[in-house]
Short mmCIF file of C-alpha atoms in Angstrom, two decimals:
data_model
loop_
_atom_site.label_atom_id
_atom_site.label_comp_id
_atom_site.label_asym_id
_atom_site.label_seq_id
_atom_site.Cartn_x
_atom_site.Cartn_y
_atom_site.Cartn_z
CA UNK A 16 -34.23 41.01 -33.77
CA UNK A 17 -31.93 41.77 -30.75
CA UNK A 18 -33.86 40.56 -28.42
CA UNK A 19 -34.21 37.35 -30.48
CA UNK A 20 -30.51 37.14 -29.98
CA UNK A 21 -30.39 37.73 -26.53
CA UNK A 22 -32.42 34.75 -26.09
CA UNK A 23 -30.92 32.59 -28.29
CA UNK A 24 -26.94 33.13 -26.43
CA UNK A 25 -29.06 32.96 -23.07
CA UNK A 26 -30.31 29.25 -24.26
CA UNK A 27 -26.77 28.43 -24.75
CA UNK A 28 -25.76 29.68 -20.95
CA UNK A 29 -28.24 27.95 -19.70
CA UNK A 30 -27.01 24.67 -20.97
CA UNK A 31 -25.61 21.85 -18.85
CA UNK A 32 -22.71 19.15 -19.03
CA UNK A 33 -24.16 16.02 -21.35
CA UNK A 34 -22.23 13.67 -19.04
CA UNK A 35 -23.74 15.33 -15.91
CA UNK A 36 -24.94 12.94 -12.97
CA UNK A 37 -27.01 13.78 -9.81
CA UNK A 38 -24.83 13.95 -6.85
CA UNK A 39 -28.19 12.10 -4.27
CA UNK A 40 -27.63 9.09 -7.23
CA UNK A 41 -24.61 8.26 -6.87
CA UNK A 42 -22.12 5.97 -4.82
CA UNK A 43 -19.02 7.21 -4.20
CA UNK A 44 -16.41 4.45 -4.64
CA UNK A 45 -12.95 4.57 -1.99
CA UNK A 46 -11.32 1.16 -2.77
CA UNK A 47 -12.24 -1.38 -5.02
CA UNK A 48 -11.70 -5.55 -4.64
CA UNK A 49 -10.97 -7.99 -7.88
CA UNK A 50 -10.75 -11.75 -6.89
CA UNK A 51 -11.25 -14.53 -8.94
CA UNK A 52 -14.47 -16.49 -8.70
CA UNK A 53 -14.61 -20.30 -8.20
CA UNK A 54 -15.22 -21.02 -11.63
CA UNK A 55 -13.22 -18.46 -12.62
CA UNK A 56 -15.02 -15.76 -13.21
CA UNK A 57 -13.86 -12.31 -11.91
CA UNK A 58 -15.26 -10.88 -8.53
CA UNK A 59 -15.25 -7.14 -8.32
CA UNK A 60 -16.00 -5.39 -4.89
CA UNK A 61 -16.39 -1.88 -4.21
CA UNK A 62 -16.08 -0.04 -0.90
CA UNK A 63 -18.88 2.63 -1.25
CA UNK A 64 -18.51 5.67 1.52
CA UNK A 65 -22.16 5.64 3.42
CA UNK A 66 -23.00 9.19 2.75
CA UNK A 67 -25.56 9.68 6.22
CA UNK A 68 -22.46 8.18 8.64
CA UNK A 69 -20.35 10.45 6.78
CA UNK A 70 -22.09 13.80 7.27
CA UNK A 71 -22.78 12.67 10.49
CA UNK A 72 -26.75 12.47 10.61
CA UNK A 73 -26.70 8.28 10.97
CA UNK A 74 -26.60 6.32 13.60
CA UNK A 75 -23.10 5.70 15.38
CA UNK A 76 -23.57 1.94 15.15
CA UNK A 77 -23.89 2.78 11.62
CA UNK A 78 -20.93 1.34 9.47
CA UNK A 79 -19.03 4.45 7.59
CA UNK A 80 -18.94 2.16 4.45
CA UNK A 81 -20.60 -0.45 2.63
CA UNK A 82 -19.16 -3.37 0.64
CA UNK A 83 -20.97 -4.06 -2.65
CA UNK A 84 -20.15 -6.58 -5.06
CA UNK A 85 -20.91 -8.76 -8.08
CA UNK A 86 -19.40 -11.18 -10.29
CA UNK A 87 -19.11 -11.42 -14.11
CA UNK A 88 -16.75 -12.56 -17.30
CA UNK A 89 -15.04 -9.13 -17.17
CA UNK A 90 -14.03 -6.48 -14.91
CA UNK A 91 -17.10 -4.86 -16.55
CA UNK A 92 -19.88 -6.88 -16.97
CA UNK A 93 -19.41 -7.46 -12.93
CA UNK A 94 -19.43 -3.91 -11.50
CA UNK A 95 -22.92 -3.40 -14.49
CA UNK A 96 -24.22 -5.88 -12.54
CA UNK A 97 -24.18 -4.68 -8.85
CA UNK A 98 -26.80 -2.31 -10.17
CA UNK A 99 -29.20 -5.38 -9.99
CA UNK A 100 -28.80 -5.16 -6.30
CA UNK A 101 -27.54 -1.40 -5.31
CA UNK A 102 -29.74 1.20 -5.24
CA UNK A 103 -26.72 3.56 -6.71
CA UNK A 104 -24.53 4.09 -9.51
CA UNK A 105 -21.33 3.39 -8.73
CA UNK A 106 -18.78 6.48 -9.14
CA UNK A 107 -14.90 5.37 -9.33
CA UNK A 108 -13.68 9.17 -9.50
CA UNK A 109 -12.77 9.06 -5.51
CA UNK A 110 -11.17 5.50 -5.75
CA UNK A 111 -7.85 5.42 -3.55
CA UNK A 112 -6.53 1.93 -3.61
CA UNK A 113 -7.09 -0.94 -6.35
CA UNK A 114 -6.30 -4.28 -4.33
CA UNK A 115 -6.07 -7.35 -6.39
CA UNK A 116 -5.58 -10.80 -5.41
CA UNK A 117 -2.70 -12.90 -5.90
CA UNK A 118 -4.12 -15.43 -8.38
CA UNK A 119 -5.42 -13.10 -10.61
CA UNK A 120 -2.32 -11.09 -10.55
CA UNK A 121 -0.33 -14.68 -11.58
CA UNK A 122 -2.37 -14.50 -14.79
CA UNK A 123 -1.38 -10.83 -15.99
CA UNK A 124 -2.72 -7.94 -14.49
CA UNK A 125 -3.47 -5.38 -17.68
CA UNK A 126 -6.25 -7.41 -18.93
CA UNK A 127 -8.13 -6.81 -15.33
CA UNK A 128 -6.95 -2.92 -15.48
CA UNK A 129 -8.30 -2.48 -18.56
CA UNK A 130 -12.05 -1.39 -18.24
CA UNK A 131 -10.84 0.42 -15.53
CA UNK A 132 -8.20 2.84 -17.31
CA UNK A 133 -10.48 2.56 -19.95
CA UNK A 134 -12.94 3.91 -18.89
CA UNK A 135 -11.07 7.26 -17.42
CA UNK A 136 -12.85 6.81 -14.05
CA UNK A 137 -9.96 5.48 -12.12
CA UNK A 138 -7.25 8.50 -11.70
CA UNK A 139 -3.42 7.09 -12.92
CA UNK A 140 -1.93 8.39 -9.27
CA UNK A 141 -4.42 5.57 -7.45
CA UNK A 142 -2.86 3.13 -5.54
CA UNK A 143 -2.19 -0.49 -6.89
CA UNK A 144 -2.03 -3.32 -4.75
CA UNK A 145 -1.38 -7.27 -4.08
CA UNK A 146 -3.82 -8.90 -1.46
CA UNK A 147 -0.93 -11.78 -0.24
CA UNK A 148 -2.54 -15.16 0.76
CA UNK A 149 -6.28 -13.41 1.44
CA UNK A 150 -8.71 -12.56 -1.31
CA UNK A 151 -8.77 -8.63 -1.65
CA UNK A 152 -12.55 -8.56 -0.65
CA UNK A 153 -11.17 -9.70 2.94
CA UNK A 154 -8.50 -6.56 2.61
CA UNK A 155 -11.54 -4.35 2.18
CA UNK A 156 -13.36 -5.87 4.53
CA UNK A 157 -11.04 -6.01 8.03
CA UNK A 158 -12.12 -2.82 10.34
CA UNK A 159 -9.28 -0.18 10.36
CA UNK A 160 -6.56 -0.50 13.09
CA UNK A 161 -5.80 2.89 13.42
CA UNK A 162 -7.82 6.19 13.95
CA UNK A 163 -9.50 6.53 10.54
CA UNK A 164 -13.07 4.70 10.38
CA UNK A 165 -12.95 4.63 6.66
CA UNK A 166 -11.26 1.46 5.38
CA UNK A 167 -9.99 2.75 2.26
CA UNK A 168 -8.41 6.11 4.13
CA UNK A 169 -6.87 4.01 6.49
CA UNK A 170 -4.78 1.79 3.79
CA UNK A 171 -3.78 4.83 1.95
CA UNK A 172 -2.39 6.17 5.19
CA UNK A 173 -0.44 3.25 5.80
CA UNK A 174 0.84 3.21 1.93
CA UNK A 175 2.07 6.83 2.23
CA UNK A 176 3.43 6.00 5.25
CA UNK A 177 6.33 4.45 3.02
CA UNK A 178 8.02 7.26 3.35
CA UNK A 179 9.04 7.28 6.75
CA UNK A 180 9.43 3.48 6.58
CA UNK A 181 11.19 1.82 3.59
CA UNK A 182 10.08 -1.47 4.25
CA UNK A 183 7.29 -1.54 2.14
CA UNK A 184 7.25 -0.94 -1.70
CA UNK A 185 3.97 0.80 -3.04
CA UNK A 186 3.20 1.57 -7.09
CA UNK A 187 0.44 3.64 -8.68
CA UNK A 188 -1.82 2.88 -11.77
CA UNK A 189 -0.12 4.83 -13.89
CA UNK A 190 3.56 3.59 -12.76
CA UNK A 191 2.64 0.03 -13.15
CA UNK A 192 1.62 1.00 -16.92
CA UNK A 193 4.62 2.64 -17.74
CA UNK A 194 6.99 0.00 -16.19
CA UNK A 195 5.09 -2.84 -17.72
CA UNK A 196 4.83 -1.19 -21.53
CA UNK A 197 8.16 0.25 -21.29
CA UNK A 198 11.18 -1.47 -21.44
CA UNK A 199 14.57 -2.57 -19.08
CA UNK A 200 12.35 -2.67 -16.02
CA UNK A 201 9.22 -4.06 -14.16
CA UNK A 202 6.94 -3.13 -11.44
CA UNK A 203 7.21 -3.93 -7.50
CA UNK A 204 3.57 -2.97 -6.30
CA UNK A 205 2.62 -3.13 -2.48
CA UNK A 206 1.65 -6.35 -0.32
CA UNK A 207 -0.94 -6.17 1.94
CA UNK A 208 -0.81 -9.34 4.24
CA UNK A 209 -3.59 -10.22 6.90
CA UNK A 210 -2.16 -10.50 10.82
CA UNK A 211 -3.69 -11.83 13.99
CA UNK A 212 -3.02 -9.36 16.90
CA UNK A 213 -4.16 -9.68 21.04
CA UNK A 214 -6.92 -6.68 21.83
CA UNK A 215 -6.01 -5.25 25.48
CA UNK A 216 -9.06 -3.65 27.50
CA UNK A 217 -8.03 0.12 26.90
CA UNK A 218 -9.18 -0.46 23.25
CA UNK A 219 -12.36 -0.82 24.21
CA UNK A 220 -12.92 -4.03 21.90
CA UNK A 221 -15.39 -7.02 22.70
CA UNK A 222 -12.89 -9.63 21.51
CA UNK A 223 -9.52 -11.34 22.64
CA UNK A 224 -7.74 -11.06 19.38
CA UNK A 225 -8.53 -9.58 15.73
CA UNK A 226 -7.19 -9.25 12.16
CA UNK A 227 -5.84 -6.08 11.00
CA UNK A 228 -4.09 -5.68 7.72
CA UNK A 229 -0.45 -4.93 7.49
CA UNK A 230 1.60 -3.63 4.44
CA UNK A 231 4.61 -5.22 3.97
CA UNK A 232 7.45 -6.25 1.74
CA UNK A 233 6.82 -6.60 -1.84
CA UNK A 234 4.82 -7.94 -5.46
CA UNK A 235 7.23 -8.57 -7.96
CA UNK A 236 5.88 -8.91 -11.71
CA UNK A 237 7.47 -9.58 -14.92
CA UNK A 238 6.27 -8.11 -17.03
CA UNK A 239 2.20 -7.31 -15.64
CA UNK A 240 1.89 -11.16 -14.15
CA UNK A 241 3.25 -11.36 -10.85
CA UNK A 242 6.42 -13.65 -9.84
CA UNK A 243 7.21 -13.57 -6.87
CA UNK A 244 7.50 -11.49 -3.57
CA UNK A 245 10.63 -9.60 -1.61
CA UNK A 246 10.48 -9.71 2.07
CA UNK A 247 11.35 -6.70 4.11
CA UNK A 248 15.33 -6.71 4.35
CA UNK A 249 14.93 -7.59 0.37
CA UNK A 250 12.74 -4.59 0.27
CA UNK A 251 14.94 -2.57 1.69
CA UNK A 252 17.25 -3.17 -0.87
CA UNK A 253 14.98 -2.39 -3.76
CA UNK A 254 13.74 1.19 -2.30
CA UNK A 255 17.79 1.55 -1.75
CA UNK A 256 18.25 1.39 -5.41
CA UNK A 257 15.20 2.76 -6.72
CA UNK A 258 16.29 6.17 -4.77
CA UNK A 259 12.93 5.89 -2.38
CA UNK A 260 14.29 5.98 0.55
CA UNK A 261 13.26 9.51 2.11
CA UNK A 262 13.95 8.56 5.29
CA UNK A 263 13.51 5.28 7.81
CA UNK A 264 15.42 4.22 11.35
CA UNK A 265 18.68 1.56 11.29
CA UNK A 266 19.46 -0.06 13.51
CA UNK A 267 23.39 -0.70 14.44
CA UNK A 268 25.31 -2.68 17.30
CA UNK A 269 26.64 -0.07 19.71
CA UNK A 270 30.45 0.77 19.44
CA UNK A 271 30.07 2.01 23.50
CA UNK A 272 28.86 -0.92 25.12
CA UNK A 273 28.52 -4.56 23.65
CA UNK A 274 25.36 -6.02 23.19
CA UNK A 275 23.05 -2.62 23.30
CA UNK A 276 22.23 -0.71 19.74
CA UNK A 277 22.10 2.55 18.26
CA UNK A 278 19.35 3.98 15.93
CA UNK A 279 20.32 6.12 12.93
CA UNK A 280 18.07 7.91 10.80
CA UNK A 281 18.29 8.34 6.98
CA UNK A 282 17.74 12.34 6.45
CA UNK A 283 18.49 11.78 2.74
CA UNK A 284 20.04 8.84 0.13
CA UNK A 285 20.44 8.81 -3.72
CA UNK A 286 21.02 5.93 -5.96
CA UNK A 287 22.74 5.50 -9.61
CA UNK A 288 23.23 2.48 -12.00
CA UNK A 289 25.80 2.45 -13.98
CA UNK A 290 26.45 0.47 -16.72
CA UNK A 291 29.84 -1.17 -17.71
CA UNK A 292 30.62 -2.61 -21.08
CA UNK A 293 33.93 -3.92 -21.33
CA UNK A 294 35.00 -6.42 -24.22
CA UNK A 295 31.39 -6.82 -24.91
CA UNK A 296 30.18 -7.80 -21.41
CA UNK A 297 28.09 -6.20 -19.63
CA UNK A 298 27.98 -5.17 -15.75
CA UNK A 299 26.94 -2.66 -13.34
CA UNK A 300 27.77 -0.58 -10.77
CA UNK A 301 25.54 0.98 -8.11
CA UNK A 302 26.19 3.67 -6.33
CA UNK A 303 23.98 4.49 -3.28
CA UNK A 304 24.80 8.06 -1.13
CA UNK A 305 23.21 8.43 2.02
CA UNK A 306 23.17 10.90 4.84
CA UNK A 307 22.28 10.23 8.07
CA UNK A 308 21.53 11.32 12.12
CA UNK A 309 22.14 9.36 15.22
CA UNK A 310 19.16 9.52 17.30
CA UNK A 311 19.07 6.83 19.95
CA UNK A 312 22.58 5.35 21.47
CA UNK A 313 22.07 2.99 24.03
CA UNK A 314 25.44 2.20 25.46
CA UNK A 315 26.80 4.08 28.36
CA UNK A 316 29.68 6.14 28.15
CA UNK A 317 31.47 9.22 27.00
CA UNK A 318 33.82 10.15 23.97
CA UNK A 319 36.08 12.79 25.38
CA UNK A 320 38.10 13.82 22.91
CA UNK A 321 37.90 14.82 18.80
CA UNK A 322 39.74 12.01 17.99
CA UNK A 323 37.49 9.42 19.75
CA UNK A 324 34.72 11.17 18.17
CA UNK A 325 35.85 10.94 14.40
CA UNK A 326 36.76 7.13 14.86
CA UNK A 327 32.97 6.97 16.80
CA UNK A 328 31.55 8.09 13.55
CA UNK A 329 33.70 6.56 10.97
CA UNK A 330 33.25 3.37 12.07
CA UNK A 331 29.51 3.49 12.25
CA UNK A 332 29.33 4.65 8.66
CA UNK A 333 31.73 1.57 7.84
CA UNK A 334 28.96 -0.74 10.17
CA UNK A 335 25.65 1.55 8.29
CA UNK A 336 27.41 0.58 4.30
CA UNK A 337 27.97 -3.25 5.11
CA UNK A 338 24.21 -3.26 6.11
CA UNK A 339 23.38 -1.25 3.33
CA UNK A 340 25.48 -3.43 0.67
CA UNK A 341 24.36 -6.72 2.17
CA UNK A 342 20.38 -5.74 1.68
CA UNK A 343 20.98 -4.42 -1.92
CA UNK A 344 22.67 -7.53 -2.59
CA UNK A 345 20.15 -9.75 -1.53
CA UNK A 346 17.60 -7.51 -3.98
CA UNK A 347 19.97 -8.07 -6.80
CA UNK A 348 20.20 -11.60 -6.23
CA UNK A 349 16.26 -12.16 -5.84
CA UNK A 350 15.99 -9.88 -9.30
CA UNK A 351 18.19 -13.30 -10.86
CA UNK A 352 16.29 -16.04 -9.04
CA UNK A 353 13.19 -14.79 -10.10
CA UNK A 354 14.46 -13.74 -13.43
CA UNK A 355 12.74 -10.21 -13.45
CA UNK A 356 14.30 -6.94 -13.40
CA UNK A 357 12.54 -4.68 -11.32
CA UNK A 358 15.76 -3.10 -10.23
CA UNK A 359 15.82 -1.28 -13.74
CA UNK A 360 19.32 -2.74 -14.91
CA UNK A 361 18.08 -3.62 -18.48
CA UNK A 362 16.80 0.08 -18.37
CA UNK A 363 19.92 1.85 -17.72
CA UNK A 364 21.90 -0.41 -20.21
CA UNK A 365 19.66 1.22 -22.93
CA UNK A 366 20.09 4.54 -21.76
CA UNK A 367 23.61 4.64 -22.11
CA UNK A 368 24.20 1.85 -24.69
CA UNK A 369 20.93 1.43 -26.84
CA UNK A 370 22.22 -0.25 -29.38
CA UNK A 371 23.64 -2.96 -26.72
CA UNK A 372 19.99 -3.20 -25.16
CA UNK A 373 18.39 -3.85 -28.81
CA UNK A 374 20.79 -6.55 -29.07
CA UNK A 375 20.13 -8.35 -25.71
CA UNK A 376 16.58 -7.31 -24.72
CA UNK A 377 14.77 -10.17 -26.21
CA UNK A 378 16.92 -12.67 -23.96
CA UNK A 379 17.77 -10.58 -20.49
CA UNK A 380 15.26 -11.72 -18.60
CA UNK A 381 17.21 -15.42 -18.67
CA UNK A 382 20.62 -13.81 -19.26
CA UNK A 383 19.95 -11.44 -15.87
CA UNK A 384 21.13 -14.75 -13.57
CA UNK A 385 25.31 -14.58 -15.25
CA UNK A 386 25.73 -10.06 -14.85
CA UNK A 387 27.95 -9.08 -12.59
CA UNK A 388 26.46 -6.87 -10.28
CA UNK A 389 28.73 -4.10 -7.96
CA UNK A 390 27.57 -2.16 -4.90
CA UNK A 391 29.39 0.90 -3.25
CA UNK A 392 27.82 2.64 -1.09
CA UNK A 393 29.16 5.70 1.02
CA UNK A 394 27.64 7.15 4.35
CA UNK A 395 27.95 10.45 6.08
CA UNK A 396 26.80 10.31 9.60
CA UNK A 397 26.59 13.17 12.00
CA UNK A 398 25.15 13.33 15.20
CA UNK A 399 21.98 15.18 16.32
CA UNK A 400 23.55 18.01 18.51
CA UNK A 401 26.95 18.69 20.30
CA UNK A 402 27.02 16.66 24.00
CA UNK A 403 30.21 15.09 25.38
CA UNK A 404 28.52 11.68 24.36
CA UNK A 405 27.84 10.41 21.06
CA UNK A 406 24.38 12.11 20.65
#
């Protein structure tokens, strides 16, 4: 009888996952495409990792991915159907980047999300993407510019780059969703833009000129169908308020010598909203914080004494907050043209005054255009070590 036992717990060990797929089968997805088809239907491409380039046994002329794709009446239906003509079952586990194009996105994004969240594949910390101007199959399709081979690596890179450069605006999966569901503020997602650039011998490239693919600026949405986009400086202004600036390069006039610059580096910078109700109107403050580091000064010359020093610095920080100001202004002004808040002023307003929001909510998309909107912003700038000059 015990040994009948021991048998039957060893069956049980021996057991494997029901959901279980064979490694050789499957084709590991990095970035995936969604256009919409001529007759619109919906065009789903996947970037699929060749496995032989990528352990190294292929050939170098080899390419390190391969795009497959297939079209369909859902998301769904049109990645089922690349089976018909890939030897592999897709696997979405790996994805990086979603990039979608910009008509689809017009039309509302969470229907087109849907079999992907859905289906628990796609991880909620994947990247989410607008293809500007250029279907997103193109975006897949342009050979990295920088050192990575892998197409979908390579646009990552440049996403998490944001942080060193707060140009950009980026967004995850899961983000989006809880911006889009929630309420008092909407999503800005990343804008990848195609750009024509000269080749120069040392690259070692057959041709003259090539298209490389350039993240910049922003998607705006209201709710999950996209508006509108910010440009850089309007950019700027957004990451300024949304407290994602880690850290970037400014660029001032010189106060040495007229007509060089100086460079200063953010090292840190915090934003708050704060709303104002007063006789039963509403406004806002914002108050950004930033610290900063000169690191390049071009003009010539020497401060010489503590005095000349202090007025050096003050007056920088005076020229670094009107720059700051003016680019938060022009985001708050684009939030009213385009009658979305993705600055999260309805969202704040609820926090500290709910019962405010609940009366206002249903109209402050149109009512966004007539709040009065305040900026303050205070610098600290040092420099980077002790010299004579103003380094």
């Amino acid at each position: 009888m015990k040994r009948v036992g021991f048998i039957l717990c060893s069956l049980f060990l021996l057991t494997g996952c029901w959901d279980k797929q064979e490694i050789k089968k499957l084709g590991f997805v990095l970035a995936i495409g969604i256009d919409k088809g001529p007759k619109g239907d919906i065009l789903v491409t996947a970037q699929v990792v060749n496995p032989e380039v990528a352990q190294g046994e292929g050939s170098i002329e080899k390419s390190s991915v391969k795009l497959v794709g297939n079209k369909g009446k859902t998301v769904f239906q049109a990645i089922r159907k690349m089976l018909q003509e890939f030897d592999r079952k897709n696997h979405y586990a790996h994805n990086k980047v979603i990039v979608i194009s910009e008509d689809l996105a017009k039309e509302g994004l969470l229907p087109i999300l849907d079999s992907l969240k859905r289906g628990g594949e796609v991880r909620g910390y994947v990247w989410l993407c607008i293809a500007k101007g250029v279907k997103a199959r193109e975006v897949l399709g342009v050979k990295p510019e920088g050192v990575e081979t892998i197409q979908a690596n390579y646009l990552k890179g440049i996403i998490e780059n944001q942080q060193f450069n707060y140009s950009s605006a980026n967004v995850t999966i899961l983000e989006f969703y809880k911006k889009v569901l929630g309420t008092g503020i909407y999503p800005v997602a990343g804008s990848f833009q195609m750009i024509r650039k000269n080749m120069y011998p040392v690259e070692e490239n057959s041709k003259t000129k090539t298209d490389y693919i350039k993240l910049s600026g922003g998607a705006v949405f209201r709710k999950d169908m996209l508006v509108g986009y910010l440009n850089e400086t309007e950019t700027h202004g957004y990451n300024w308020i949304a407290g994602k600036v880690k850290s970037g390069i400014i660029v001032l006039p010189s106060l040495i010598e007229k007509g060089k610059s100086a460079s200063i580096e953010v090292i840190k910078a915090s934003a708050k909203i704060k709303p104002v109700l007063k006789e039963n109107r509403i406004s806002f403050i914002i108050d950004i914080h930033e610290k900063a580091v000169i690191v390049e000064e071009q003009g010539r010359g020497q401060l010489k004494s503590s005095q000349e020093r202090f007025r050096y610095f003050r007056n920088m920080e005076k020229e670094n907050e009107k720059l700051v100001r003016k680019e938060v202004m022009q985001a708050v002004n684009k939030a009213k043209r385009l009658r979305s808040d993705f600055l999260g002023l309805g969202s704040a307003l609820n926090k500290k005054y709910p019962a405010k929001w609940n009366e206002t909510k249903k109209e402050w998309d149109a009512q966004l255009s007539d709040i009065q909107v305040i900026v303050k912003v205070d610098v600290t700038i040092r420099g980077a070590r002790e010299m004579k000059g103003p380094f």
